[in-house]
mmCIF file of C-alpha atoms in Angstrom:
data_model
loop_
_atom_site.group_PDB
_atom_site.id
_atom_site.type_symbol
_atom_site.label_atom_id
_atom_site.label_comp_id
_atom_site.label_asym_id
_atom_site.label_seq_id
_atom_site.Cartn_x
_atom_site.Cartn_y
_atom_site.Cartn_z
ATOM 1 C CA LYS A 1 8.098 16.759 -10.563
ATOM 2 C CA GLU A 2 8.411 20.394 -9.453
ATOM 3 C CA LYS A 3 6.443 21.773 -12.385
ATOM 4 C CA SER A 4 3.132 23.033 -11.003
ATOM 5 C CA LEU A 5 -0.274 21.885 -12.112
ATOM 6 C CA LYS A 6 -2.481 24.109 -14.140
ATOM 7 C CA ASP A 7 -5.638 25.674 -12.642
ATOM 8 C CA ASN A 8 -7.667 22.698 -13.935
ATOM 9 C CA GLY A 9 -5.485 20.297 -12.045
ATOM 10 C CA ARG A 10 -3.789 18.884 -15.042
ATOM 11 C CA PRO A 11 -0.064 18.932 -15.574
ATOM 12 C CA SER A 12 1.271 21.764 -17.793
ATOM 13 C CA PRO A 13 2.431 20.976 -21.441
ATOM 14 C CA GLN A 14 5.953 21.781 -20.259
ATOM 15 C CA ALA A 15 5.718 19.400 -17.343
ATOM 16 C CA ILE A 16 4.348 16.621 -19.673
ATOM 17 C CA SER A 17 7.258 17.147 -22.033
ATOM 18 C CA LEU A 18 9.697 16.757 -19.279
ATOM 19 C CA TYR A 19 8.043 13.622 -17.949
ATOM 20 C CA ASN A 20 8.128 12.080 -21.600
ATOM 21 C CA LYS A 21 11.839 12.844 -21.761
ATOM 22 C CA SER A 22 12.384 11.213 -18.400
ATOM 23 C CA MET A 23 10.219 8.167 -19.399
ATOM 24 C CA LYS A 24 12.333 7.841 -22.764
ATOM 25 C CA LYS A 25 15.595 7.751 -20.785
ATOM 26 C CA CYS A 26 14.154 5.192 -18.322
ATOM 27 C CA GLY A 27 13.032 3.149 -21.315
ATOM 28 C CA ILE A 28 16.508 3.052 -22.672
ATOM 29 C CA ILE A 29 17.807 1.735 -19.359
ATOM 30 C CA LEU A 30 15.206 -0.887 -19.056
ATOM 31 C CA THR A 31 15.581 -2.170 -22.702
ATOM 32 C CA ASP A 32 19.249 -1.701 -23.474
ATOM 33 C CA TYR A 33 20.713 -2.137 -20.004
ATOM 34 C CA LYS A 34 18.584 -4.888 -18.525
ATOM 35 C CA ASP A 35 21.296 -6.064 -16.104
ATOM 36 C CA SER A 36 22.102 -2.470 -14.857
ATOM 37 C CA LYS A 37 21.784 -1.775 -11.188
ATOM 38 C CA TYR A 38 19.643 1.151 -12.144
ATOM 39 C CA CYS A 39 16.764 -0.852 -13.547
ATOM 40 C CA ASP A 40 14.801 -0.707 -10.300
ATOM 41 C CA ASP A 41 15.175 3.114 -10.079
ATOM 42 C CA ALA A 42 14.346 3.461 -13.743
ATOM 43 C CA LEU A 43 11.149 1.403 -13.432
ATOM 44 C CA PHE A 44 10.019 3.356 -10.433
ATOM 45 C CA LEU A 45 10.613 6.612 -12.074
ATOM 46 C CA LEU A 46 8.868 5.471 -15.252
ATOM 47 C CA SER A 47 5.884 4.651 -13.072
ATOM 48 C CA GLU A 48 6.042 7.832 -11.282
ATOM 49 C CA CYS A 49 6.079 9.894 -14.448
ATOM 50 C CA LEU A 50 3.037 8.007 -15.740
ATOM 51 C CA TYR A 51 1.290 8.886 -12.444
ATOM 52 C CA ASN A 52 2.227 12.527 -12.615
ATOM 53 C CA LYS A 53 0.944 12.511 -16.214
ATOM 54 C CA GLN A 54 -2.299 11.249 -14.716
ATOM 55 C CA ASN A 55 -2.163 8.040 -16.717
ATOM 56 C CA TYR A 56 -3.421 6.134 -13.682
ATOM 57 C CA MET A 57 -4.181 2.840 -15.442
ATOM 58 C CA LEU A 58 -0.551 2.421 -16.690
ATOM 59 C CA SER A 59 0.809 3.860 -13.594
ATOM 60 C CA LYS A 60 -0.926 1.177 -11.443
ATOM 61 C CA GLU A 61 0.235 -1.459 -13.846
ATOM 62 C CA GLN A 62 3.896 -0.444 -13.690
ATOM 63 C CA PHE A 63 4.043 0.084 -9.908
ATOM 64 C CA GLU A 64 2.581 -3.354 -9.385
ATOM 65 C CA ASN A 65 5.120 -4.637 -11.866
ATOM 66 C CA PHE A 66 7.798 -2.964 -9.857
ATOM 67 C CA LEU A 67 6.484 -4.590 -6.678
ATOM 68 C CA LYS A 68 6.695 -8.108 -8.346
ATOM 69 C CA LYS A 69 10.165 -7.563 -9.694
ATOM 70 C CA TYR A 70 11.632 -5.957 -6.636
ATOM 71 C CA PRO A 71 9.708 -7.181 -3.558
ATOM 72 C CA ASP A 72 12.541 -6.229 -1.192
ATOM 73 C CA ASN A 73 13.421 -2.850 -2.673
ATOM 74 C CA GLU A 74 13.357 0.225 -0.285
ATOM 75 C CA LEU A 75 10.993 1.974 -2.720
ATOM 76 C CA CYS A 76 8.287 -0.664 -2.228
ATOM 77 C CA PRO A 77 6.326 1.308 0.428
ATOM 78 C CA GLU A 78 6.053 4.305 -2.062
ATOM 79 C CA ALA A 79 5.150 2.003 -4.904
ATOM 80 C CA ILE A 80 2.254 0.536 -2.768
ATOM 81 C CA LEU A 81 1.052 4.115 -1.897
ATOM 82 C CA TYR A 82 1.233 5.063 -5.583
ATOM 83 C CA SER A 83 -0.702 1.948 -6.550
ATOM 84 C CA ALA A 84 -3.452 2.874 -3.996
ATOM 85 C CA LYS A 85 -3.533 6.496 -5.204
ATOM 86 C CA SER A 86 -4.008 5.225 -8.870
ATOM 87 C CA ASP A 87 -6.856 3.078 -7.692
ATOM 88 C CA PHE A 88 -8.618 5.977 -6.187
ATOM 89 C CA PHE A 89 -8.327 8.057 -9.324
ATOM 90 C CA LEU A 90 -9.384 5.150 -11.415
ATOM 91 C CA GLY A 91 -12.669 4.885 -9.368
ATOM 92 C CA ASN A 92 -11.637 1.875 -7.434
ATOM 93 C CA LYS A 93 -12.022 3.717 -4.191
ATOM 94 C CA GLN A 94 -12.789 0.780 -1.873
ATOM 95 C CA GLU A 95 -9.701 -0.973 -3.162
ATOM 96 C CA ALA A 96 -7.705 2.165 -2.502
ATOM 97 C CA TYR A 97 -9.003 2.494 0.981
ATOM 98 C CA THR A 98 -8.303 -1.124 1.744
ATOM 99 C CA LYS A 99 -4.770 -0.970 0.520
ATOM 100 C CA LEU A 100 -4.092 2.126 2.582
ATOM 101 C CA ALA A 101 -5.705 0.632 5.749
ATOM 102 C CA GLU A 102 -3.564 -2.542 5.313
ATOM 103 C CA PHE A 103 -0.547 -0.381 4.831
ATOM 104 C CA LEU A 104 -1.089 1.153 8.189
ATOM 105 C CA LEU A 105 -1.200 -2.199 9.878
ATOM 106 C CA ASN A 106 2.258 -3.173 8.514
ATOM 107 C CA ASP A 107 4.970 -2.129 10.977
ATOM 108 C CA LYS A 108 7.572 -2.602 8.340
ATOM 109 C CA MET A 109 6.123 0.413 6.507
ATOM 110 C CA LYS A 110 6.035 2.507 9.636
ATOM 111 C CA LYS A 111 8.370 5.160 8.134
ATOM 112 C CA PHE A 112 5.686 5.835 5.519
ATOM 113 C CA HIS A 113 2.604 5.751 7.684
ATOM 114 C CA PRO A 114 2.334 9.460 7.911
ATOM 115 C CA LYS A 115 1.977 9.613 4.052
ATOM 116 C CA ALA A 116 -0.604 7.032 4.268
ATOM 117 C CA TYR A 117 -2.523 8.838 7.063
ATOM 118 C CA LEU A 118 -2.413 12.044 5.021
ATOM 119 C CA THR A 119 -3.452 10.279 1.791
ATOM 120 C CA LEU A 120 -6.481 8.521 3.512
ATOM 121 C CA SER A 121 -7.545 11.860 5.019
ATOM 122 C CA GLU A 122 -7.334 13.491 1.742
ATOM 123 C CA TYR A 123 -9.516 10.969 0.070
ATOM 124 C CA TYR A 124 -12.157 10.900 2.749
ATOM 125 C CA PHE A 125 -12.217 14.636 2.446
ATOM 126 C CA HIS A 126 -12.673 14.366 -1.360
ATOM 127 C CA ASP A 127 -15.741 12.095 -0.632
ATOM 128 C CA LYS A 128 -17.023 14.638 1.896
ATOM 129 C CA LEU A 129 -16.572 12.140 4.722
ATOM 130 C CA TYR A 130 -15.243 14.828 7.038
ATOM 131 C CA ASN A 131 -15.416 12.881 10.312
ATOM 132 C CA SER A 132 -13.145 10.121 8.807
ATOM 133 C CA ALA A 133 -10.764 12.684 7.276
ATOM 134 C CA GLU A 134 -10.608 14.435 10.716
ATOM 135 C CA LYS A 135 -9.784 11.030 12.458
ATOM 136 C CA TYR A 136 -6.786 10.228 10.209
ATOM 137 C CA LEU A 137 -5.451 13.731 10.529
ATOM 138 C CA GLN A 138 -5.644 13.636 14.270
ATOM 139 C CA ASP A 139 -4.064 10.256 14.291
ATOM 140 C CA LEU A 140 -1.120 11.585 12.289
ATOM 141 C CA ILE A 141 -0.766 14.693 14.469
ATOM 142 C CA ASP A 142 -0.872 12.582 17.755
ATOM 143 C CA LYS A 143 1.479 9.823 16.552
ATOM 144 C CA TYR A 144 4.028 11.573 14.260
ATOM 145 C CA PRO A 145 4.770 15.048 15.487
ATOM 146 C CA ASN A 146 8.214 14.962 13.967
ATOM 147 C CA SER A 147 7.135 13.909 10.557
ATOM 148 C CA ASP A 148 7.381 15.964 7.368
ATOM 149 C CA GLU A 149 3.702 15.639 7.041
ATOM 150 C CA TYR A 150 2.915 17.156 10.468
ATOM 151 C CA GLU A 151 2.502 20.737 9.466
ATOM 152 C CA GLU A 152 0.289 19.765 6.470
ATOM 153 C CA ALA A 153 -1.961 17.540 8.664
ATOM 154 C CA PHE A 154 -2.295 20.290 11.367
ATOM 155 C CA PHE A 155 -3.412 22.937 8.791
ATOM 156 C CA ARG A 156 -5.720 20.621 6.904
ATOM 157 C CA LEU A 157 -7.520 19.800 10.217
ATOM 158 C CA GLY A 158 -8.299 23.440 10.757
ATOM 159 C CA GLU A 159 -9.521 23.670 7.137
ATOM 160 C CA ILE A 160 -11.844 20.637 7.544
ATOM 161 C CA TYR A 161 -13.628 22.158 10.639
ATOM 162 C CA ASN A 162 -13.900 25.460 8.642
ATOM 163 C CA ILE A 163 -15.515 23.626 5.637
ATOM 164 C CA ALA A 164 -17.746 21.641 8.007
ATOM 165 C CA LYS A 165 -18.885 25.058 9.423
ATOM 166 C CA ASP A 166 -17.486 24.354 12.835
ATOM 167 C CA TYR A 167 -15.919 27.837 12.812
ATOM 168 C CA GLU A 168 -15.098 27.961 16.571
ATOM 169 C CA LYS A 169 -13.175 24.581 16.476
ATOM 170 C CA SER A 170 -11.434 25.670 13.282
ATOM 171 C CA SER A 171 -10.160 28.758 15.037
ATOM 172 C CA GLN A 172 -9.142 26.792 17.935
ATOM 173 C CA GLU A 173 -6.960 24.520 15.747
ATOM 174 C CA PHE A 174 -5.522 27.411 13.795
ATOM 175 C CA SER A 175 -4.662 29.211 17.045
ATOM 176 C CA LYS A 176 -2.675 26.125 18.134
ATOM 177 C CA PHE A 177 -1.206 25.994 14.665
ATOM 178 C CA LEU A 178 0.242 29.489 15.206
ATOM 179 C CA LYS A 179 2.120 28.434 18.334
ATOM 180 C CA HIS A 180 4.272 26.077 16.268
ATOM 181 C CA GLY A 181 7.392 26.889 14.237
ATOM 182 C CA PHE A 182 5.556 26.389 11.020
ATOM 183 C CA SER A 183 6.340 28.190 7.684
ATOM 184 C CA ARG A 184 5.446 31.882 7.532
ATOM 185 C CA ASN A 185 3.100 31.644 4.495
ATOM 186 C CA ARG A 186 1.138 28.966 6.327
ATOM 187 C CA LYS A 187 0.925 31.025 9.457
ATOM 188 C CA LEU A 188 -0.563 33.889 7.332
ATOM 189 C CA ASP A 189 -3.092 31.522 5.817
ATOM 190 C CA ALA A 190 -3.920 30.369 9.312
ATOM 191 C CA ARG A 191 -4.493 33.902 10.474
ATOM 192 C CA TYR A 192 -6.787 34.562 7.539
ATOM 193 C CA TYR A 193 -8.910 31.491 8.479
ATOM 194 C CA ILE A 194 -9.210 32.700 12.092
ATOM 195 C CA ALA A 195 -10.375 36.125 10.901
ATOM 196 C CA PHE A 196 -12.916 34.426 8.510
ATOM 197 C CA ASN A 197 -14.144 32.054 11.234
ATOM 198 C CA ASN A 198 -14.676 34.947 13.653
ATOM 199 C CA VAL A 199 -16.741 36.806 11.140
ATOM 200 C CA MET A 200 -18.774 33.649 10.305
ATOM 201 C CA PHE A 201 -19.180 32.856 13.964
ATOM 202 C CA GLY A 202 -20.559 36.304 14.568
ATOM 203 C CA SER A 203 -17.632 37.635 16.438
ATOM 204 C CA PHE A 204 -15.306 40.392 15.178
ATOM 205 C CA PHE A 205 -12.806 39.768 17.843
ATOM 206 C CA TRP A 206 -9.530 39.081 15.989
ATOM 207 C CA GLY A 207 -7.625 37.713 19.010
ATOM 208 C CA LEU A 208 -4.184 37.465 17.391
#
């Protein structure tokens, strides 16, 4: 999973080779050890490998199979999210949006709500619906300041304002970003955006 994507957004041949090896081992568990306690993990990992290979049709099918076989499994929230993501990339965008919105209404999934907020914002951003993307990022920032997704949401909010050419607001968000204990590289990126925004806004005052 840690193998990076190529510039065209596709997994590298090396990554695909590793996914295939993982899928083969999962297949052995699922066929030769059907009563094993590892079958749920194997099916989930198999589905995840299909998603990472960008085989979204089979990925969705297997994640939904997982949800039917193991409805009480602790991995179900992530399986639902993967199913929704697969729908989005298959072009079933409304179905993906509906699944994610319903996910956010389920208090049992609350631990995974930050991921759903971030995913929704990403998809609305992809569709150039910047106001909706901004809303879900702001909701995540306001409700889940201790989540793993907090830093990413904060940074993306500044990016969205930049892309929407609201340079002043973008700089304001990135200035707030710099006051947090976020990663060094992200802070360097934030400073770049502030400088860029100041130039675009017609001001050469660097401020920080």
